Coordinates of C-alpha atoms in Angstrom, one line a residue:
Chain A
X1 CA 92.5 164.1 110.4
X2 CA 94.5 160.8 109.8
X3 CA 97.1 160.7 107.3
X4 CA 99.4 158.0 106.1
X5 CA 98.4 154.7 104.3
X6 CA 98.8 151.0 104.5
X7 CA 98.4 148.8 107.6
X8 CA 101.3 148.5 109.8
X9 CA 100.2 145.4 111.7
X10 CA 100.5 143.2 108.6
X11 CA 103.7 144.9 107.4
X12 CA 105.9 143.5 110.0
X13 CA 104.9 139.9 109.5
X14 CA 105.3 140.3 105.8
X15 CA 108.7 141.8 106.1
X16 CA 109.8 138.7 108.0
X17 CA 108.2 136.3 105.7
X18 CA 109.9 137.8 102.7
X19 CA 113.3 137.5 104.5
X20 CA 116.5 139.3 103.9
X21 CA 116.0 139.4 100.1
X22 CA 113.4 142.1 100.6
X23 CA 115.1 145.5 99.9
X24 CA 113.4 147.5 102.6
X25 CA 111.1 146.8 105.5
X26 CA 107.7 148.3 105.4
X27 CA 107.3 151.5 107.4
X28 CA 106.3 151.3 111.1
X29 CA 103.3 153.2 112.5
X30 CA 103.8 156.1 114.8
X31 CA 101.0 158.1 116.2
X32 CA 101.6 161.8 116.9
X33 CA 98.9 163.6 119.0
X34 CA 98.8 167.3 119.6
X35 CA 95.9 169.8 119.6
X36 CA 98.0 172.2 117.8
X37 CA 98.2 171.3 114.0
X38 CA 101.4 173.2 113.6
X39 CA 103.2 171.1 116.2
X40 CA 102.2 168.1 114.3
X41 CA 103.5 169.5 111.2
X42 CA 106.8 170.2 113.0
X43 CA 106.9 166.6 114.3
X44 CA 106.2 165.4 110.7
X45 CA 109.2 167.4 109.4
X46 CA 111.5 166.1 112.1
X47 CA 110.5 162.4 111.6
X48 CA 110.4 162.6 107.8
X49 CA 111.7 159.1 107.1
X50 CA 110.5 156.4 104.6
X51 CA 110.8 154.0 107.6
X52 CA 108.1 155.7 109.4
X53 CA 104.4 156.2 108.7
X54 CA 103.2 159.0 110.8
X55 CA 99.5 159.0 111.7
X56 CA 98.2 162.5 113.0
X57 CA 95.6 163.1 115.7
X58 CA 94.5 166.5 117.0
X59 CA 92.7 165.2 120.0
X60 CA 92.5 162.3 122.4
X61 CA 89.3 161.1 120.6
X62 CA 91.0 161.1 117.2
X63 CA 94.0 159.3 118.7
X64 CA 91.8 156.5 120.3
X65 CA 90.1 156.1 117.0
X66 CA 93.4 155.7 115.2
X67 CA 94.5 153.1 117.9
X68 CA 91.5 151.1 117.0
X69 CA 92.4 150.8 113.3
X70 CA 96.2 150.4 113.4
X71 CA 99.0 148.9 115.2
X72 CA 101.5 151.4 116.4
X73 CA 105.1 151.0 117.4
X74 CA 105.1 154.3 119.3
X75 CA 102.9 157.0 120.5
X76 CA 104.1 160.6 120.7
X77 CA 101.6 162.6 123.0
X78 CA 101.3 166.1 123.8
X79 CA 100.4 166.4 127.5
X80 CA 98.5 169.6 127.6
X81 CA 95.4 169.1 125.4
X82 CA 91.8 170.3 126.0
X83 CA 89.1 167.7 126.8
X84 CA 91.5 164.7 127.1
X85 CA 95.1 165.2 128.3
X86 CA 98.0 163.1 127.0
X87 CA 98.0 161.4 130.4
X88 CA 94.3 160.4 130.2
X89 CA 94.9 159.1 126.7
X90 CA 97.9 157.1 127.9
X91 CA 96.0 155.5 130.8
X92 CA 93.2 154.5 128.3
X93 CA 95.9 153.1 125.9
X94 CA 97.4 151.2 128.8
X95 CA 94.0 149.6 129.8
X96 CA 93.5 148.2 126.3
X97 CA 95.3 144.8 125.8
X98 CA 96.2 145.6 122.2
X99 CA 97.9 148.9 123.1
X100 CA 99.0 148.1 126.6
X101 CA 102.7 147.8 125.8
X102 CA 103.1 150.4 123.2
X103 CA 105.8 152.8 124.2
X104 CA 105.0 156.4 124.8
X105 CA 107.0 159.6 124.5
X106 CA 105.3 162.5 126.2
X107 CA 106.1 166.0 125.1
X108 CA 105.8 168.7 127.8
X109 CA 106.4 172.4 128.0
X110 CA 105.9 172.4 131.8
X111 CA 108.2 169.8 133.1
X112 CA 108.2 171.0 136.7
X113 CA 104.4 170.5 136.9
X114 CA 104.2 167.2 135.0
X115 CA 107.2 165.7 136.6
X116 CA 105.5 163.9 139.5
X117 CA 103.1 162.2 137.0
X118 CA 105.8 161.2 134.7
X119 CA 107.8 159.5 137.5
X120 CA 104.6 157.5 138.2
X121 CA 105.1 155.5 134.8
X122 CA 107.3 152.6 134.5
X123 CA 110.7 153.4 133.1
X124 CA 111.6 151.9 129.6
X125 CA 108.2 151.9 127.9
X126 CA 107.8 155.7 128.6
X127 CA 110.0 158.7 128.0
X128 CA 109.4 162.4 127.9
X129 CA 110.8 165.4 126.1
X130 CA 110.7 169.0 126.6
X131 CA 109.1 171.4 124.2
X132 CA 110.4 172.9 122.1
X133 CA 111.7 169.6 120.9
X134 CA 115.2 169.1 120.1
X135 CA 115.1 167.3 116.6
X136 CA 118.1 165.2 117.0
X137 CA 117.1 164.0 120.3
X138 CA 113.6 163.1 119.2
X139 CA 115.0 161.4 116.1
X140 CA 117.5 159.4 118.2
X141 CA 114.7 158.5 120.8
X142 CA 112.2 157.4 118.0
X143 CA 114.9 155.4 116.3
X144 CA 115.6 153.5 119.5
X145 CA 111.8 152.6 120.0
X146 CA 111.4 151.7 116.3
X147 CA 114.4 149.4 116.4
X148 CA 113.0 147.8 119.6
X149 CA 109.5 147.4 117.8
X150 CA 111.1 145.7 114.8
X151 CA 113.1 143.3 116.9
X152 CA 110.0 142.5 118.9
X153 CA 108.0 141.9 115.8
X154 CA 110.7 139.9 114.3
X155 CA 110.9 137.7 117.5
X156 CA 107.1 137.3 117.4
X157 CA 107.2 136.4 113.7
X158 CA 110.0 133.9 114.4
X159 CA 107.9 132.4 117.1
X160 CA 104.8 132.1 114.9
X161 CA 106.9 130.5 112.2
X162 CA 108.4 128.1 114.7
X163 CA 105.1 127.3 116.1
X164 CA 103.7 126.7 112.7
X165 CA 106.6 124.5 111.9
X166 CA 106.0 122.5 115.1
X167 CA 102.4 122.1 114.3
X168 CA 103.2 121.1 110.7
X169 CA 105.8 118.6 112.0
X170 CA 103.4 117.2 114.4
X171 CA 100.9 116.7 111.6
X172 CA 103.4 115.0 109.4
X173 CA 104.3 112.8 112.3
X174 CA 100.7 111.9 112.8
X175 CA 100.3 111.2 109.1
X176 CA 103.3 109.1 109.0
X177 CA 102.2 107.1 111.9
X178 CA 98.8 106.6 110.3
X179 CA 100.4 105.4 107.0
X180 CA 102.6 103.2 108.9
X181 CA 99.7 101.6 110.7
X182 CA 97.8 101.2 107.4
X183 CA 100.7 99.7 105.8
X184 CA 101.3 97.2 108.7
X185 CA 97.6 96.4 108.5
X186 CA 98.0 95.7 104.7
X187 CA 101.0 93.6 105.2
X188 CA 99.3 91.6 107.9
X189 CA 96.2 91.2 105.6
X190 CA 98.4 90.2 102.8
X191 CA 100.3 87.7 104.8
X192 CA 97.0 86.2 105.9
X193 CA 95.8 85.9 102.3
X194 CA 99.0 84.3 101.3
X195 CA 98.8 81.9 104.2
X196 CA 95.2 80.9 103.2
X197 CA 96.1 80.5 99.6
X198 CA 99.0 78.3 100.6
X199 CA 96.7 76.2 102.8
X200 CA 94.2 76.0 100.0
X201 CA 96.9 75.0 97.5
X202 CA 98.0 72.4 99.9
X203 CA 94.5 71.0 100.1
X204 CA 94.0 71.1 96.4
X205 CA 97.2 69.3 95.6
X206 CA 96.4 66.5 98.1
X207 CA 92.8 66.2 96.5
X208 CA 94.4 66.1 93.0
X209 CA 96.7 63.3 94.1
X210 CA 93.7 61.4 95.3
X211 CA 91.8 62.1 92.2
X212 CA 94.7 61.1 89.9
X213 CA 94.9 57.8 92.0
X214 CA 91.3 57.3 91.5
X215 CA 91.3 58.0 87.8
X216 CA 94.3 55.7 87.3
X217 CA 92.3 52.9 89.0
X218 CA 89.2 53.6 87.0
X219 CA 91.0 53.9 83.7
X220 CA 92.9 50.6 84.3
X221 CA 89.6 48.8 85.0
X222 CA 87.6 50.4 82.0
X223 CA 90.3 50.4 79.4
X224 CA 93.1 48.0 80.4
X225 CA 94.4 47.8 76.8
X226 CA 94.7 51.6 76.3
X227 CA 95.6 52.6 79.9
X228 CA 98.8 54.6 79.1
X229 CA 97.2 56.7 76.4
X230 CA 93.8 57.3 78.1
X231 CA 95.4 57.9 81.6
X232 CA 97.8 60.4 80.2
X233 CA 95.1 62.3 78.3
X234 CA 93.0 62.5 81.4
X235 CA 95.9 63.8 83.5
X236 CA 96.5 66.3 80.9
X237 CA 92.9 67.4 81.0
X238 CA 93.3 68.0 84.8
X239 CA 96.5 69.9 84.4
X240 CA 95.1 72.0 81.7
X241 CA 92.2 73.1 84.0
X242 CA 94.7 73.5 86.8
X243 CA 96.8 76.0 84.5
X244 CA 93.6 78.2 84.1
X245 CA 93.1 78.2 87.9
X246 CA 96.6 79.4 88.5
X247 CA 96.4 82.0 85.6
X248 CA 93.1 83.2 87.0
X249 CA 94.9 83.8 90.2
X250 CA 92.3 81.7 92.0
X251 CA 89.7 84.2 91.2
X252 CA 87.5 82.1 89.0
X253 CA 87.9 80.5 85.5
X254 CA 86.2 82.0 82.5
X255 CA 84.0 79.3 81.1
X256 CA 85.0 80.0 77.4
X257 CA 88.7 79.8 78.3
X258 CA 88.0 76.3 79.9
X259 CA 86.2 75.0 76.9
X260 CA 88.9 76.2 74.5
X261 CA 91.6 74.5 76.5
X262 CA 89.7 71.4 76.9
X263 CA 88.9 71.2 73.1
X264 CA 92.5 70.6 72.5
X265 CA 93.4 70.7 68.7
X266 CA 89.7 71.1 67.8
X267 CA 90.0 74.7 69.0
X268 CA 90.8 75.4 65.3
X269 CA 87.1 74.5 64.5
X270 CA 85.8 77.2 66.7
X271 CA 83.3 79.6 64.9
X272 CA 83.2 77.2 62.0
X273 CA 82.1 73.8 63.2
X274 CA 82.1 74.4 66.9
X275 CA 80.0 77.2 68.2
X276 CA 80.1 78.7 71.8
X277 CA 77.0 80.6 73.0
X278 CA 76.7 82.0 76.4
X279 CA 77.6 84.9 78.7
X280 CA 80.9 85.3 80.5
X281 CA 80.7 83.2 83.6
X282 CA 83.5 82.7 86.2
X283 CA 83.6 79.1 87.4
X284 CA 84.7 77.9 90.7
X285 CA 87.8 75.8 90.9
X286 CA 85.8 72.6 91.4
X287 CA 83.3 73.4 88.7
X288 CA 86.1 74.2 86.3
X289 CA 87.8 70.8 87.1
X290 CA 84.4 68.9 86.6
X291 CA 83.3 70.7 83.5
X292 CA 86.7 70.4 82.1
X293 CA 86.7 66.6 82.3
X294 CA 83.2 66.5 80.9
X295 CA 84.3 68.6 77.8
X296 CA 87.3 66.5 77.3
X297 CA 85.3 63.3 77.5
X298 CA 82.6 64.7 75.1
X299 CA 85.2 65.9 72.7
X300 CA 87.0 62.7 72.6
X301 CA 83.8 60.8 72.0
X302 CA 82.7 63.2 69.3
X303 CA 86.1 62.8 67.5
X304 CA 85.8 59.0 67.7
X305 CA 82.1 58.4 67.0
X306 CA 80.3 61.8 66.7
X307 CA 80.1 65.0 64.9
X308 CA 83.9 65.6 64.9
X309 CA 84.6 62.2 63.3
X310 CA 83.6 63.4 59.9
X311 CA 84.2 66.5 57.8
X312 CA 80.7 68.2 58.2
X313 CA 79.6 67.7 61.7
X314 CA 78.8 70.6 64.0
X315 CA 78.9 71.0 67.8
X316 CA 77.1 73.8 69.6
X317 CA 78.1 74.4 73.2
X318 CA 75.6 76.7 75.0
X319 CA 75.2 78.0 78.6
X320 CA 73.0 80.2 80.6
X321 CA 73.5 81.4 84.2
X322 CA 70.5 82.6 86.3
X323 CA 69.5 80.9 89.6
X324 CA 70.2 77.8 87.7
X325 CA 73.2 77.0 85.6
X326 CA 72.6 75.2 82.4
X327 CA 75.2 74.1 80.0
X328 CA 74.6 71.9 76.9
X329 CA 76.5 70.1 74.2
X330 CA 74.7 69.3 71.1
X331 CA 76.0 67.5 68.0
X332 CA 74.6 67.8 64.4
X333 CA 75.5 66.5 61.0
X334 CA 77.7 63.8 62.3
X335 CA 77.4 60.1 61.4
X336 CA 74.4 58.2 62.5
X337 CA 74.5 57.7 66.2
X338 CA 73.9 54.5 68.1
X339 CA 73.8 54.3 71.9
X340 CA 76.7 52.5 73.3
X341 CA 76.2 49.1 74.4
X342 CA 78.3 49.4 77.7
X343 CA 78.9 52.4 79.8
X344 CA 82.7 53.3 80.1
X345 CA 84.7 55.9 82.0
X346 CA 83.5 58.5 79.7
X347 CA 79.8 58.1 80.4
X348 CA 80.6 57.9 84.1
X349 CA 82.3 61.3 83.9
X350 CA 79.6 63.1 81.8
X351 CA 76.7 61.7 83.8
X352 CA 77.4 60.4 87.3
X353 CA 80.3 62.5 88.2
X354 CA 78.8 65.6 86.7
X355 CA 75.6 65.0 88.6
X356 CA 77.4 64.3 91.9
X357 CA 80.0 67.1 91.7
X358 CA 77.6 69.8 90.5
X359 CA 74.6 68.6 92.5
X360 CA 72.7 68.7 89.1
X361 CA 70.8 66.6 86.7
X362 CA 72.2 65.4 83.5
X363 CA 70.3 64.5 80.4
X364 CA 72.4 62.4 78.0
X365 CA 70.7 61.5 74.8
X366 CA 72.2 59.3 72.0
X367 CA 69.8 60.7 69.4
X368 CA 70.5 59.2 66.0
X369 CA 71.0 62.7 64.5
X370 CA 73.6 63.6 67.1
X371 CA 74.5 63.2 70.8
X372 CA 72.9 65.7 73.1
X373 CA 74.2 66.3 76.7
X374 CA 72.9 68.7 79.2
X375 CA 73.2 69.5 82.9
X376 CA 71.2 71.8 85.0
X377 CA 72.4 72.5 88.5
X378 CA 72.2 75.4 91.0
X379 CA 74.4 78.3 90.1
X380 CA 75.9 78.4 93.4
X381 CA 77.6 75.1 92.7
X382 CA 79.2 76.5 89.7
X383 CA 80.0 80.2 89.9
X384 CA 83.0 81.6 91.6
X385 CA 82.2 84.1 94.3
X386 CA 83.7 86.9 92.4
X387 CA 85.8 88.6 95.2
X388 CA 88.7 86.6 96.4
X389 CA 88.2 87.7 100.1
X390 CA 84.8 86.1 100.1
X391 CA 86.3 82.9 99.0
X392 CA 88.9 83.4 101.8
X393 CA 86.2 84.1 104.4
X394 CA 84.6 80.9 103.5
X395 CA 87.8 79.0 103.7
X396 CA 88.5 80.4 107.1
X397 CA 85.0 79.3 108.2
X398 CA 85.8 75.8 106.8
X399 CA 89.1 75.5 108.5
X400 CA 88.0 76.9 111.8
X401 CA 84.8 74.9 111.9
Chain B
X1 CA 76.8 40.3 107.7
X2 CA 79.2 43.0 106.2
X3 CA 79.8 46.1 108.1
X4 CA 78.1 49.1 106.5
X5 CA 80.5 52.0 105.8
X6 CA 79.2 55.5 104.9
X7 CA 81.4 57.4 102.6
X8 CA 81.3 61.3 103.0
X9 CA 83.4 62.7 100.1
X10 CA 82.5 65.5 97.7
X11 CA 84.8 64.5 95.0
X12 CA 83.1 61.9 92.9
X13 CA 85.9 59.8 91.6
X14 CA 87.7 59.8 94.9
X15 CA 84.4 58.5 96.6
X16 CA 83.8 56.0 93.8
X17 CA 87.3 54.7 94.1
X18 CA 87.3 54.3 97.9
X19 CA 83.9 52.7 97.6
X20 CA 84.9 50.2 95.1
X21 CA 88.0 49.2 97.1
X22 CA 86.1 48.9 100.3
X23 CA 83.5 46.8 98.5
X24 CA 86.4 44.4 97.4
X25 CA 87.7 44.4 101.1
X26 CA 84.3 43.1 102.2
X27 CA 82.5 46.2 103.4
X28 CA 78.9 47.2 102.3
X29 CA 79.2 50.9 100.9
X30 CA 76.6 53.4 102.0
X31 CA 76.6 56.6 99.8
X32 CA 78.8 58.1 98.8
X33 CA 77.4 61.4 100.1
X34 CA 78.8 64.7 98.6
X35 CA 77.3 67.0 101.1
X36 CA 76.3 67.3 104.8
X37 CA 72.6 67.2 104.0
X38 CA 73.0 63.9 102.0
X39 CA 75.2 62.3 104.6
X40 CA 72.7 63.1 107.4
X41 CA 69.9 61.6 105.5
X42 CA 71.9 58.4 105.0
X43 CA 73.0 58.2 108.6
X44 CA 69.2 58.2 109.5
X45 CA 68.3 55.8 106.7
X46 CA 69.8 53.1 105.9
X47 CA 72.2 54.0 108.6
X48 CA 75.8 52.8 108.9
X49 CA 78.1 50.9 111.3
X50 CA 81.1 53.2 110.6
X51 CA 81.9 56.3 108.3
X52 CA 84.7 58.0 106.4
X53 CA 84.4 61.7 106.6
X54 CA 86.2 64.1 104.2
X55 CA 86.8 67.2 106.2
X56 CA 86.1 69.7 103.5
X57 CA 83.0 69.4 101.4
X58 CA 83.5 72.3 99.2
X59 CA 82.1 75.2 101.3
X60 CA 81.1 73.1 104.5
X61 CA 82.8 70.7 106.7
X62 CA 81.7 67.4 107.9
X63 CA 81.4 68.5 111.5
X64 CA 77.5 68.3 111.7
X65 CA 77.9 64.6 110.4
X66 CA 80.6 63.8 113.0
X67 CA 78.2 65.1 115.7
X68 CA 75.3 63.0 114.4
X69 CA 77.5 60.0 114.3
X70 CA 78.9 60.5 117.9
X71 CA 75.2 60.8 119.1
X72 CA 74.4 57.5 117.5
X73 CA 77.6 55.9 118.8
X74 CA 79.0 55.2 115.4
X75 CA 82.8 55.6 115.0
X76 CA 84.3 57.3 112.1
X77 CA 87.6 58.0 110.4
X78 CA 88.5 61.4 109.2
X79 CA 90.0 62.1 105.7
X80 CA 91.9 65.3 105.4
X81 CA 93.5 67.2 102.6
X82 CA 95.2 69.6 104.8
X83 CA 98.7 69.0 106.0
X84 CA 98.3 71.3 109.1
X85 CA 94.9 70.9 110.5
X86 CA 95.2 67.3 111.6
X87 CA 93.6 68.0 115.1
X88 CA 90.3 70.0 114.8
X89 CA 88.3 69.7 117.9
X90 CA 85.3 67.9 116.4
X91 CA 87.5 65.1 115.1
X92 CA 87.5 63.8 118.9
X93 CA 89.7 60.8 119.1
X94 CA 89.1 59.7 115.5
X95 CA 91.9 58.4 113.4
X96 CA 92.9 61.0 110.8
X97 CA 94.1 59.9 107.4
X98 CA 95.8 62.1 105.0
X99 CA 95.1 62.2 101.2
X100 CA 96.0 60.4 99.1
X101 CA 95.3 57.5 101.1
X102 CA 96.3 53.8 100.9
X103 CA 93.4 51.4 101.1
X104 CA 95.2 49.1 103.5
X105 CA 95.6 52.0 106.0
X106 CA 91.9 53.0 105.6
X107 CA 90.6 49.4 106.2
X108 CA 92.9 49.0 109.2
X109 CA 91.6 52.2 110.6
X110 CA 87.9 51.3 110.0
X111 CA 88.5 48.0 111.6
X112 CA 90.4 49.6 114.4
X113 CA 87.7 52.1 115.3
X114 CA 85.0 49.3 115.2
X115 CA 86.9 47.5 117.9
X116 CA 87.9 44.5 115.7
X117 CA 91.4 43.3 115.5
X118 CA 93.2 44.7 112.5
X119 CA 93.5 41.4 110.6
X120 CA 89.9 40.4 111.3
X121 CA 87.4 40.1 108.3
X122 CA 85.0 43.1 108.0
X123 CA 81.9 42.2 110.1
X124 CA 79.1 44.3 111.3
X125 CA 78.9 45.3 115.0

């Protein structure tokens, strides 16, 4: 009943999408309807052209079925058919949205009788030819409708492409706007962070000036004879800790790095006479400054009187961090230890300062076999809050408070 | 009787240094307190006539101490490490000294806020 192959509806769209490079556009669908198969065969012979795909229907019902399955560029209808006439079929096609605008060529052998009906149709979308059909006239007529169909399709396709383009551009614009907003927000956040850091640096440098001032006076009182040397060493200690702070980008100082730096040239004895034992711990700026001074004073004392003053002494530095933070300095195999008769700057650092700055308790024992020092304090006083933004939030709280 | 001055400062050596110099200048030093909690305890017992408050106590500010002192009508001097926040609301009319400080400025500020003429010896209220 139906002949031909392929789906015409998709064909037109694809032809446009492929563009001018495509050698030949896909054929367009033409529905030919006649109750006489011979007539259909004649039409097929006349319209034999690779640009057309002819679909045969021998009744109005077959024609309606064909209209359901395919898109047609043109209907060629015999008027006089049993059951459903060409006019009835045309009316039904007009009532359907999908086929309402498909042009129709009626074929009539009784022009005088059919004329009044034919004139009832709008001109343009409809034409009629007298039977027997003049092949040249039919070919010319079909060619006009086929060209019209292609142009319409092409315009529709162009519209579709343009619309898709508009949508795609709008999406791109939206995305750009979104990215822009995100970027601006990130810049604002970064600017804030930098501003906070600058403020914190300002605060820290002022504090360090004060601390240097205080250490200068304390050193002058405790060791007037060795002021220049001792003061210079202590400033060096502060600077070394500060270096680590900057290198860590203010995100906490690794405790083993701090100890290494503060051991000075004794760092060569690491893993032989000086042993470090503890998990990775990131110290806050203040804790690093405090522990840095402590390690420096303990190392200086050990070099002068303790385990680092002979060739065999050993030092073990161990720490643990749970709810409480503990760090100990234990000397062995050094010379016999005697408790000092007076408390100088060094013992103030390792005892009173450590306790005050770390809110902890220091155990300092001048055992004859070797000095033992240990501090226990809340971990919160020592550990860096790992993420920088937490530190900044804190800072904001402090500044706005 | 000497004026009792409470020192609220979390950096031990700075507090120690200020304390020693104020003692040399004739004050009786209370503290130093490195935290708000410790400072509030000392304001209650043994108490003080005047106080020095460092703004930033490593994670907290001295604001609660300032409030407590104001309630007890005790004047205070503010010590700030920041160049730009010299006028936080809770300072009130207190003198703000910037770090590092000169002891003469501090002594003058303490005497000033206690209502004594700048050159007068440190005496309790």
